[in-house]
Coordinates of C-alpha atoms in Angstrom, one line a residue:
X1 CA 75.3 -31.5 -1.8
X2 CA 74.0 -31.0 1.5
X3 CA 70.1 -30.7 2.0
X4 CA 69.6 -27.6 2.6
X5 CA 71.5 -26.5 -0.7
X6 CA 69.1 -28.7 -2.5
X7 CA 66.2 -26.9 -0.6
X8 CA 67.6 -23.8 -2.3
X9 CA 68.3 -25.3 -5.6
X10 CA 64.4 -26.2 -6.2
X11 CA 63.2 -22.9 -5.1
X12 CA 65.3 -21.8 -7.4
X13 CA 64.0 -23.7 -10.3
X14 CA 60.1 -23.1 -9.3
X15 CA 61.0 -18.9 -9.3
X16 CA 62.9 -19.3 -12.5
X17 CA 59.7 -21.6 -13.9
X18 CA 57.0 -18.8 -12.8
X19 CA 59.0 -15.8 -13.7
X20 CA 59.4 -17.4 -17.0
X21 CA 55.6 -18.3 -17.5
X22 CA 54.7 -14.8 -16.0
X23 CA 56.8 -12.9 -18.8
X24 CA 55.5 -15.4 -21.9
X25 CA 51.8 -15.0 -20.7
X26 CA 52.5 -10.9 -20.9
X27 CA 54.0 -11.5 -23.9
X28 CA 50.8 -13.8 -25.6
X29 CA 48.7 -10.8 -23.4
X30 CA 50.4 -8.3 -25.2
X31 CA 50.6 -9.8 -28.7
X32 CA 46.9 -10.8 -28.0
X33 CA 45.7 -7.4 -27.8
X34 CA 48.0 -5.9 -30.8
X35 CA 46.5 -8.3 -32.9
X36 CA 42.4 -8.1 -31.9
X37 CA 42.9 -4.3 -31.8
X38 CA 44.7 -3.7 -34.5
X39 CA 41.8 -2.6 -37.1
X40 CA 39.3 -2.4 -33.8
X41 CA 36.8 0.8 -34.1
X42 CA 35.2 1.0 -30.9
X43 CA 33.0 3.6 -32.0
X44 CA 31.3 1.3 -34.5
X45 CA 28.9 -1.4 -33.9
X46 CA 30.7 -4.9 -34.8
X47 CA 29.2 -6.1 -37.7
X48 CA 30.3 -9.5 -39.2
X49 CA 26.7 -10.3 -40.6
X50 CA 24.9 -7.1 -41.9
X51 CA 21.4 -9.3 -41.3
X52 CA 21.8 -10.1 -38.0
X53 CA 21.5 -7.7 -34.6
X54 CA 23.8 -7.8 -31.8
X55 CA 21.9 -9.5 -29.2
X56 CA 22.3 -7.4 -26.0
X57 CA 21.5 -9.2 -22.8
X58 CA 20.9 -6.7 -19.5
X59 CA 20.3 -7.7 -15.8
X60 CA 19.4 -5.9 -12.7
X61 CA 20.3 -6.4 -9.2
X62 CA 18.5 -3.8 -6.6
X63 CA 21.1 -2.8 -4.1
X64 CA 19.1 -0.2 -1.8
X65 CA 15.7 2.2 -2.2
X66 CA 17.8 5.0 -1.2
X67 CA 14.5 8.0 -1.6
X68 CA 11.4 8.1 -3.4
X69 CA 10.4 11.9 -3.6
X70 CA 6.6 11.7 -3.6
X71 CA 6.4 15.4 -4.0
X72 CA 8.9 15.3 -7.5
X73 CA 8.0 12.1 -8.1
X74 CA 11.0 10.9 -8.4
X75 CA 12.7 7.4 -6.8
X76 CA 16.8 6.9 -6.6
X77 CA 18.0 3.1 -6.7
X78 CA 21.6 2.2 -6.1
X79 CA 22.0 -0.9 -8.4
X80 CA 24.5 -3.0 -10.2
X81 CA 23.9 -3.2 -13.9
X82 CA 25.1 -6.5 -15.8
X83 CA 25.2 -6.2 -19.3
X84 CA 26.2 -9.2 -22.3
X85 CA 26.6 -9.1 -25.9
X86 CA 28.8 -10.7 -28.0
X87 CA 31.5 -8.8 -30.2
X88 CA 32.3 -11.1 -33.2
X89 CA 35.9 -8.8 -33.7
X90 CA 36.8 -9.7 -30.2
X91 CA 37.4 -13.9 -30.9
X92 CA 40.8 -15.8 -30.5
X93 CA 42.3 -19.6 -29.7
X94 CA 42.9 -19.6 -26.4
X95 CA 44.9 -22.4 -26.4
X96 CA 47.0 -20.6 -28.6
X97 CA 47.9 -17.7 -26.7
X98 CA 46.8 -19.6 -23.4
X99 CA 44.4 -16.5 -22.3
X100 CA 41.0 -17.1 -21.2
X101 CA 40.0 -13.5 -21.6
X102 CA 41.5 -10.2 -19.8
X103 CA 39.6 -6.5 -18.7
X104 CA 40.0 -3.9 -20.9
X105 CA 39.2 -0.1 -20.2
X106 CA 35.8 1.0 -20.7
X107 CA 37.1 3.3 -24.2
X108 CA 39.3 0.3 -25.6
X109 CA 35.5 -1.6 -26.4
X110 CA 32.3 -1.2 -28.5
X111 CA 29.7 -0.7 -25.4
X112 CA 26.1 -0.4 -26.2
X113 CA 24.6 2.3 -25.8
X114 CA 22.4 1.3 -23.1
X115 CA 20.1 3.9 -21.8
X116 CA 17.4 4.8 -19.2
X117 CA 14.5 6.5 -20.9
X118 CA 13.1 7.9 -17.6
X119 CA 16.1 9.4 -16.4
X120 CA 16.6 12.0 -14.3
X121 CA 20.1 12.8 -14.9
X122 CA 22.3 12.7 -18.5
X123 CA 23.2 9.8 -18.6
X124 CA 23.4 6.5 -16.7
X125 CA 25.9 6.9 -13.8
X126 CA 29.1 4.5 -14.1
X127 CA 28.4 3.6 -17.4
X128 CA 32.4 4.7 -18.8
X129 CA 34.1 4.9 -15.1
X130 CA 34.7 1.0 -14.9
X131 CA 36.3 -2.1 -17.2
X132 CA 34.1 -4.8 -19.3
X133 CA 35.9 -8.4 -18.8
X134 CA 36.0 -9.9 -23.6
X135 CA 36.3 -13.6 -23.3
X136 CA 37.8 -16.0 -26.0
X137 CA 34.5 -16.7 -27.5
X138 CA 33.7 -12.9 -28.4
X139 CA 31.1 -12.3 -25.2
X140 CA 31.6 -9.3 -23.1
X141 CA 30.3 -8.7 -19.8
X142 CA 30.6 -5.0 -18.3
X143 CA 28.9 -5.2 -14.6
X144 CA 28.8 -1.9 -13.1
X145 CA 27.7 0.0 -10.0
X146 CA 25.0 2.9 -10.2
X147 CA 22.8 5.4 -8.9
X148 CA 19.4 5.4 -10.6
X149 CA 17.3 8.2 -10.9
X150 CA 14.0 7.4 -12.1
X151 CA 11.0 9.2 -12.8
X152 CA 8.1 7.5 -11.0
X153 CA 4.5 8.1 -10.9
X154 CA 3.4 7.9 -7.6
X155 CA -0.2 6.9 -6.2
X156 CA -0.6 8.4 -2.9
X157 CA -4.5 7.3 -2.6
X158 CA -4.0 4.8 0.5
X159 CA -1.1 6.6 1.7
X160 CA 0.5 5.5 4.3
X161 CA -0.6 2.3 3.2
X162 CA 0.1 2.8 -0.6
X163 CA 1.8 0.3 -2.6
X164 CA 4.1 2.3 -5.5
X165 CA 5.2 0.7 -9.1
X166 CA 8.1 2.4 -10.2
X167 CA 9.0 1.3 -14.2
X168 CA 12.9 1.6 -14.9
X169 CA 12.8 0.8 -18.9
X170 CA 16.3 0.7 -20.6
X171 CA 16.9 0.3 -24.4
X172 CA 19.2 1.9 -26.8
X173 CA 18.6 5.2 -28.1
X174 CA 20.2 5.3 -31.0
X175 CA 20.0 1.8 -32.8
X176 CA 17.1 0.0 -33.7
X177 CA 15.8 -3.2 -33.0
X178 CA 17.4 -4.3 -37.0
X179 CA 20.6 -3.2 -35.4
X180 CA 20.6 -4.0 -31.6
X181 CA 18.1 -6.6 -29.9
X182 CA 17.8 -5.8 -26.4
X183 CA 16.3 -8.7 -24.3
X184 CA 16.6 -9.6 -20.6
X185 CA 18.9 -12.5 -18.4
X186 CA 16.4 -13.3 -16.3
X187 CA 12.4 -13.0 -15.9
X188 CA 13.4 -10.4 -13.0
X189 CA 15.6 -8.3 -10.9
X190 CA 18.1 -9.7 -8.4
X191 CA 17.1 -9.1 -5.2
X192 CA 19.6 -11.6 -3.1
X193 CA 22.1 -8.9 -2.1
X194 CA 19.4 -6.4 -1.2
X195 CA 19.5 -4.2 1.9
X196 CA 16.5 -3.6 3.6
X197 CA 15.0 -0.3 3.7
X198 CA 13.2 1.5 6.6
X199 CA 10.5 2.8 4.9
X200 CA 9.7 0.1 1.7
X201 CA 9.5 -2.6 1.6
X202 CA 10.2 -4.5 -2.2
X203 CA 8.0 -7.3 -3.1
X204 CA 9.4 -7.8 -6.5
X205 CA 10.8 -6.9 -9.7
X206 CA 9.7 -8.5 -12.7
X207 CA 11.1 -7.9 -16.0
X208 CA 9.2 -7.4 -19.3
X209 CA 10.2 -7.0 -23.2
X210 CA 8.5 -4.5 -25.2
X211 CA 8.8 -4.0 -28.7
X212 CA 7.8 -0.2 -29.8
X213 CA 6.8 1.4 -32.7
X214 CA 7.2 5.0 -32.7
X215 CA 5.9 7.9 -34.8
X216 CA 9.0 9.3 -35.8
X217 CA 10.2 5.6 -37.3
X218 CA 9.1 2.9 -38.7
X219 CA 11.7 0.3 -37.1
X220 CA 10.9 -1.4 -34.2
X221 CA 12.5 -0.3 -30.6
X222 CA 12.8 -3.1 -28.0
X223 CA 13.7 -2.2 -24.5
X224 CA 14.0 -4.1 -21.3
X225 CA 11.6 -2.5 -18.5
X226 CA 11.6 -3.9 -14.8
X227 CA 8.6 -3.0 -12.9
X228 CA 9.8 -2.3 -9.3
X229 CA 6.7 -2.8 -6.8
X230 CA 7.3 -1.9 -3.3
X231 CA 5.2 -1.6 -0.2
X232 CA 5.0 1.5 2.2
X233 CA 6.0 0.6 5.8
X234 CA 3.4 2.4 7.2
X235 CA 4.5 2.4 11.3
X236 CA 6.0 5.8 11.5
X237 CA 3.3 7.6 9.7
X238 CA 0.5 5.8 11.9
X239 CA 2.3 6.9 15.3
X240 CA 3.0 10.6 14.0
X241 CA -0.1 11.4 11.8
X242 CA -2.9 9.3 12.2
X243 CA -3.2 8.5 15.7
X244 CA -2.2 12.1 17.2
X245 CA -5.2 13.0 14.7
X246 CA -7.5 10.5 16.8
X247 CA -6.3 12.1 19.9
X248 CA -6.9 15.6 19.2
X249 CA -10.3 15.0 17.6
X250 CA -10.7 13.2 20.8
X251 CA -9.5 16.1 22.9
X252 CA -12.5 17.9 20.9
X253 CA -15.0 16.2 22.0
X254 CA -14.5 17.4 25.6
X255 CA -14.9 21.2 24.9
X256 CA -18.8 19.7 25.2
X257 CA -18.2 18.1 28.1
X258 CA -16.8 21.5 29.7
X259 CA -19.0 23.7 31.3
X260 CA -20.0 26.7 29.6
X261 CA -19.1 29.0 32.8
X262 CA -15.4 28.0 32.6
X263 CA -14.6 29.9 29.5
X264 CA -12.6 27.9 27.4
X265 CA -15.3 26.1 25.0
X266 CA -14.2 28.2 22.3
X267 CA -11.0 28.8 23.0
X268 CA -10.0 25.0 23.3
X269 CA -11.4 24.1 19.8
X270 CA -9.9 27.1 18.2
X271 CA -6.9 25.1 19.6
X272 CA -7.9 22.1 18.1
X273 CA -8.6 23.6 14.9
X274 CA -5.2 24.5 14.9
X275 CA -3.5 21.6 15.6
X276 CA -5.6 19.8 12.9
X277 CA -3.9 22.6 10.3
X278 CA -1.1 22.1 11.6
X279 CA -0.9 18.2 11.0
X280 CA -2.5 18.8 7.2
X281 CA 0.4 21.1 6.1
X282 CA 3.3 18.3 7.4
X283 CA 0.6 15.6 5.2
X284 CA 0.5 18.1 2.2
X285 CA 4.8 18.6 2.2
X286 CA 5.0 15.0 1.6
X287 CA 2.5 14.4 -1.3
X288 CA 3.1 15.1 -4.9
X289 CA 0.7 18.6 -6.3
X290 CA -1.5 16.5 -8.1
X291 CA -5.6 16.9 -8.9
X292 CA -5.9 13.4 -10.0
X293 CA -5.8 11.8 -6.7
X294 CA -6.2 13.0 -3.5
X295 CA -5.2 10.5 -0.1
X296 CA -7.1 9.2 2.1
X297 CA -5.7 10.5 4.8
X298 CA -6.1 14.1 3.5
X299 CA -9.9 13.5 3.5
X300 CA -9.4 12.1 6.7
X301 CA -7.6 15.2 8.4
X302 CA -10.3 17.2 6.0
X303 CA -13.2 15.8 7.4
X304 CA -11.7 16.5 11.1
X305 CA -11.2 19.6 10.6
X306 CA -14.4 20.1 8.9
X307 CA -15.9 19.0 12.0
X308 CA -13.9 20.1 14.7
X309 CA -14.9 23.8 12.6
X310 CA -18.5 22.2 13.3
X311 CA -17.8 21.7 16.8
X312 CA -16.8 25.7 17.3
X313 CA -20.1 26.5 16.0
X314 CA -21.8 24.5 18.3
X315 CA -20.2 25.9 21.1
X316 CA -20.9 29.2 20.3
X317 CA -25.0 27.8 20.0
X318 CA -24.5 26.0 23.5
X319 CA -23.4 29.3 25.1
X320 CA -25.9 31.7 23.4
X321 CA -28.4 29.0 25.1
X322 CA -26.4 29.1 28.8
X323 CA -26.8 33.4 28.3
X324 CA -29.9 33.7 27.0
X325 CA -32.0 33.7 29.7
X326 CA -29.9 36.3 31.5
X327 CA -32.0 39.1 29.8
X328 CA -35.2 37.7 31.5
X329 CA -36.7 35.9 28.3
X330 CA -38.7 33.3 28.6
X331 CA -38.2 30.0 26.6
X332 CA -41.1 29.7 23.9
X333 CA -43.2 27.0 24.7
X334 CA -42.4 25.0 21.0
X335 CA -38.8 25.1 22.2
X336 CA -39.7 23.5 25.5
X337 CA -41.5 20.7 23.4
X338 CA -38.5 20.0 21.2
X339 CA -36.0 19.9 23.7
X340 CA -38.1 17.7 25.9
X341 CA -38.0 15.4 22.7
X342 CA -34.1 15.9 22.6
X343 CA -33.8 15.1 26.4
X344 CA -35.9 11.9 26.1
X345 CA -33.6 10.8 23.0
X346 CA -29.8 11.7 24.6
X347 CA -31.6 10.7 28.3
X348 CA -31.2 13.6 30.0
X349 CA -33.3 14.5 33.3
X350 CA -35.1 17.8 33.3
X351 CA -35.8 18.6 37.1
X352 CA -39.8 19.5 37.1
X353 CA -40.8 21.6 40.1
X354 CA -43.3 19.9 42.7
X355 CA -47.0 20.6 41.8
X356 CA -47.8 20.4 45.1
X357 CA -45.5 23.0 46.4
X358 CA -46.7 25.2 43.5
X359 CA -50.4 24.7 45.1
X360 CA -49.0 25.7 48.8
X361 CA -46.9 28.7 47.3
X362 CA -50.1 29.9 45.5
X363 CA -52.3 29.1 48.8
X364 CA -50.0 31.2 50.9
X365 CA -50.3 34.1 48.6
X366 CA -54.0 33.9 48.9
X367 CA -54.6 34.0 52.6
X368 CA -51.6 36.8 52.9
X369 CA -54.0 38.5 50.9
X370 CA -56.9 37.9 52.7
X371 CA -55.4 38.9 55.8
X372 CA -54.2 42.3 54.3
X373 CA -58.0 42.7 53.4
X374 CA -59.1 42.1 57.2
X375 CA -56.4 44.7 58.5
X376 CA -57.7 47.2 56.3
X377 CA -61.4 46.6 57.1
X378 CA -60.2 46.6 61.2
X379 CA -58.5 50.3 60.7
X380 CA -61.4 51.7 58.9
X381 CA -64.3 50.1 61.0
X382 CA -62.4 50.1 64.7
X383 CA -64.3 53.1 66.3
X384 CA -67.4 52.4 65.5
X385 CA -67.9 49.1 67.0
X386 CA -68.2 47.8 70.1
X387 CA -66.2 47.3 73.2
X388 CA -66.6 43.6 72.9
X389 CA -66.1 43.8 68.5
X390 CA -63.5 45.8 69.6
X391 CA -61.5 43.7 71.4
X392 CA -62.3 40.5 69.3
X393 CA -61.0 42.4 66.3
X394 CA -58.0 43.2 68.6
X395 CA -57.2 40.2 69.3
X396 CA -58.2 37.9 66.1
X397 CA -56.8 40.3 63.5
X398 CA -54.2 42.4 65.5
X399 CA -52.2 39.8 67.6
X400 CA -52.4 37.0 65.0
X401 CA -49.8 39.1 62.8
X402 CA -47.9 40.0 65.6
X403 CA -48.4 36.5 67.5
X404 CA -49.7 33.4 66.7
X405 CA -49.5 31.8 69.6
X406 CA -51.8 34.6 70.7
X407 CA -54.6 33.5 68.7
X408 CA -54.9 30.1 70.4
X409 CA -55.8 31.5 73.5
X410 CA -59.1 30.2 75.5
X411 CA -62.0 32.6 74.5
X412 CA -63.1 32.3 77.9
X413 CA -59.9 34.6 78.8
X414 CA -60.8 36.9 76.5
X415 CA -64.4 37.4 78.2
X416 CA -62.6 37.6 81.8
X417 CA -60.5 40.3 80.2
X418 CA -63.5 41.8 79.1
X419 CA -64.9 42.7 82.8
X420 CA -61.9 44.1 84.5
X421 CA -61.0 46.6 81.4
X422 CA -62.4 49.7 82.1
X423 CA -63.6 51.9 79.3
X424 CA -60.8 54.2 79.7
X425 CA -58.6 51.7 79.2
X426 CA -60.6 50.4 76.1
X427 CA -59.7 53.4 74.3
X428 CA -56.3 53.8 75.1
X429 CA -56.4 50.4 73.4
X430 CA -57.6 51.1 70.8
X431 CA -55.9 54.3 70.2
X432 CA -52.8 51.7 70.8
X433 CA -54.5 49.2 68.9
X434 CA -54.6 51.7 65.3
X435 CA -51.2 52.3 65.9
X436 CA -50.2 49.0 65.7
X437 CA -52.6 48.2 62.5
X438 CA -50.7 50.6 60.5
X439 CA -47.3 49.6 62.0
X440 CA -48.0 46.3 60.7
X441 CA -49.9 47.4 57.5
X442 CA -46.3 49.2 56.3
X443 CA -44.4 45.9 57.3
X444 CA -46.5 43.9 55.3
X445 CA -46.2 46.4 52.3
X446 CA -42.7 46.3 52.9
X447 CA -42.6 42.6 52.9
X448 CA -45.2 42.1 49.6
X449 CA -43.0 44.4 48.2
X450 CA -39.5 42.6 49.3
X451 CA -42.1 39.4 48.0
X452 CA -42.6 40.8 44.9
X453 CA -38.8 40.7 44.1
X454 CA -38.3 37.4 45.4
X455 CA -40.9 36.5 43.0
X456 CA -38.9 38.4 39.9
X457 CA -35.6 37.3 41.1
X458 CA -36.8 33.7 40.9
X459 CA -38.7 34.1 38.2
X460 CA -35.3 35.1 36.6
X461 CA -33.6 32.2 38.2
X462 CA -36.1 29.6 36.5
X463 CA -35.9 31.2 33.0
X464 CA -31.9 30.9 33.2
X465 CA -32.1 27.3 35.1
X466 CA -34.0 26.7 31.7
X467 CA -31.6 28.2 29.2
X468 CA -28.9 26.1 30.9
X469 CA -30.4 23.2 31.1
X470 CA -31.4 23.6 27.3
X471 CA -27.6 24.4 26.5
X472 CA -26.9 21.1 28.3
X473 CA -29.2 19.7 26.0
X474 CA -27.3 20.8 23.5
X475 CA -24.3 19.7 24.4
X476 CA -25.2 16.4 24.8
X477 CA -26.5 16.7 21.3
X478 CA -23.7 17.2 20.1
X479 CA -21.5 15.3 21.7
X480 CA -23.4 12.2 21.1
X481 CA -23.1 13.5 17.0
X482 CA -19.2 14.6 17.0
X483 CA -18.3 11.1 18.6
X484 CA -20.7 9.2 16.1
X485 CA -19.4 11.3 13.3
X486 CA -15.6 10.8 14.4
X487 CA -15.7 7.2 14.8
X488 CA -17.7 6.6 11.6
X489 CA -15.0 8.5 9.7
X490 CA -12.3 6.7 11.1
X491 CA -13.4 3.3 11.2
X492 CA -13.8 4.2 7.1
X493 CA -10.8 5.8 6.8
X494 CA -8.9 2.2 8.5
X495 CA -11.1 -0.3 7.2
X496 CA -10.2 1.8 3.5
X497 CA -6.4 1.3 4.2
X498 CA -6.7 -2.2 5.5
X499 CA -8.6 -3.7 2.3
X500 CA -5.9 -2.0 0.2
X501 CA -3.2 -3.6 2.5
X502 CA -4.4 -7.3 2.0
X503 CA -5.0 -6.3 -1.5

């Protein structure tokens, strides 16, 4: 025989071999499952010793956080569920039928009725969609893929730096702890094929056995409960809530730093009232209708709003202050002594007129009115004097109104002038001379009068330099209050969310 029909001889053989083993293990498969199955009742608990429980082993592993509703309280898990227990029907030689164990469909098995108490839906998802694995020594182990959804009471104090336990407790619902013994595989979850979520972050699950008593029965319940504690990532909320928040009670504390003549005190923190709603309705959408705790950072946008409301009544008080002394009121002299007390404290520099230019204004005004008194006692008295009182009265009282250079002229010029006027020329002069007088009477009344509302007008001018300056007063005031306010508040509101981060 020539090698290569050897070559085909032995593979031959080796197919013949296989095919031959393939078709006996189906056969032992087959004959295996006649025989275990024959008087099976998968819809009764397998019972070979009335006084003993099945023991029902369950495991966790957290797949993915896929959404915890704060507002419905309620968190979905995708996780595999592991489940043992031994069936004392389900037992054979393996060396005799030369099976280790085989899958069988969910419905061909007794399954335990494994429930979770806190669910959302009607039962536990996957439960009957997938195949338990029976092995020669009577354990079965059904693993299974799910979606969890949980009830979950959620704690929203130190959001967005809360830290959330969710409970997941599974037990049987309809057998007793007599009848079915639930315990766990391990102390906790498995976390080792665990995909990261953008928003928690899991620090671990931990698994506990309770044993219940209930009203309605006086067995015992056990149940297996994993606590699930995560951590709130709390980045995004920062960047989006808290610090716009800063910034716009920030921007607030300019509508003081804006001059009342502008017109847009108000109006700008009406604005940042609104913007403050604004960010407290997307805060309120995400937290659960609860009275029994209220965040943090719902105090915190509270409080700003509270104050940024404060702030909008201040303006309004800075601005009746700028206006008030439009009207011509004067500011009450207890006022003037407080707000010098308020300048001194928020150092502000109240511009004091010069006493010494007060005294020379008020000099002035005397000798104008002396001067008035010597034209009218030169009018009334001219014709009766003198030539020489006459012309001395001429020239000291007319010409130093009209000239003043006139007035320094040498007396002995005067006397010249005198001798060559004759008398005719005297009283022309003095005819010319009353003219004058009264000419310069009315200008003078004129000008008290045009004095006089100078005098008003600035008058007017100093009350309303005072209202303003007490507005700015004000202002400073308050700004130096808001900022105070605003960064006590804050510094609270973080060092709060800090403390509960390190917790």
């Amino acid at each position: 025989m020539t090698p290569k029909t050897l070559r085909l001889f032995g593979y031959g053989v080796i197919l013949t071999f296989f095919t031959r083993y393939r078709f006996a293990e189906a056969s032992n498969l087959s004959d295996l499952v006649d025989n275990l199955f024959q008087n099976y009742h998968t819809h009764v608990r397998p019972v070979c010793d009335s006084n003993s429980p099945i023991h029902v082993k369950l495991g966790i592993a957290v797949r993915q956080i896929i959404n915890l509703n704060e507002p419905k309280q309620i968190i979905e898990i995708n996780a595999w569920i592991r489940l043992r227990w031994n069936d004392c029907h389900m037992r054979w030689n393996s060396s005799q039928y030369g099976i280790g164990h085989f899958v069988v469909p969910y419905n061909k098995v007794w399954v335990p009725d494994v429930t979770l108490y806190d669910n959302v839906d009607s039962q536990l998802l996957g439960l009957k969609d997938y195949r338990p694995a029976i092995y020669s020594d009577g354990s079965v182990v059904y693993n299974f893929p799910t979606v969890i959804s949980s009830l979950c009471k959620v704690d929203v104090t130190y959001f967005p730096f809360d830290k959330q336990i969710c409970r997941l407790q599974f037990g049987s619902w309809a057998h007793n702890g007599l009848e079915l013994n639930m315990s766990g595989i391990s102390n906790e979850a498995d976390l080792s094929a665990f995909v990261d979520s953008v928003e928690w972050e899991v620090t671990s699950v931990p698994m506990v056995r309770h044993v219940l008593y209930y009203k309605c029965c006086p067995e015992p319940y056990p149940d297996v409960t994993f606590y699930l504690k995560m951590k709130r990532k709390p980045l995004f909320y920062l960047m989006n809530l808290v610090f716009p928040c800063m910034l716009i009670s920030t921007v607030a504390c300019l509508g003081f730093i804006l001059p009342p003549d502008s017109g847009e005190k108000v109006s700008l923190e009406i604005t940042v009232l609104l913007s403050l709603a604004v960010f407290l309705m997307v805060v309120s959408e995400t937290m659960p209708p609860s009275s029994e705790t209220f965040p943090y950072i719902g105090v915190y946008f509270t409080c700003a709003m509270l104050l940024v409301s404060m702030s909008c009544l201040m303006t309004v008080v800075v601005l009746n202050l700028h206006f008030k002394g439009s009207s011509g009121k004067k500011v009450p002299l207890y006022l003037k002594r407080v707000f010098s007390f308020l300048a001194t404290i928020v150092c502000f520099k109240i511009r004091i007129n010069d006493a010494t230019e007060l005294k020379s204004t008020l000099k002035e005004r005397k000798v104008t009115h002396h001067d008035n008194r010597a034209f009218e006692h030169t009018n009334g008295n001219t014709l009766d004097t003198s030539k020489h009182e006459k012309i001395n009265m001429f020239f000291h009282n007319g010409f130093h109104h009209l000239n003043h250079r006139q007035v320094t002229e040498n007396e002995n010029d005067n006397l010249r002038a005198e001798e060559m006027i004759p008398d005719e020329t005297i009283m022309e002069s003095s005819s010319a001379t009353s003219e004058i007088v009264n000419c310069v009477k009315q200008q003078l009344s004129i000008l008290g009068n045009i004095e006089n509302v100078l005098h008003k007008k600035r008058t007017l001018a100093e009350s309303v330099e005072e209202w303003q300056a007490m507005a700015q007063i004000m202002d400073r005031v308050f700004l130096i209050f808001f900022t105070l306010v605003s960064f006590i508040y804050s510094l609270t509101f973080l060092m709060n969310s800090y403390l509960q981060d390190n917790d």
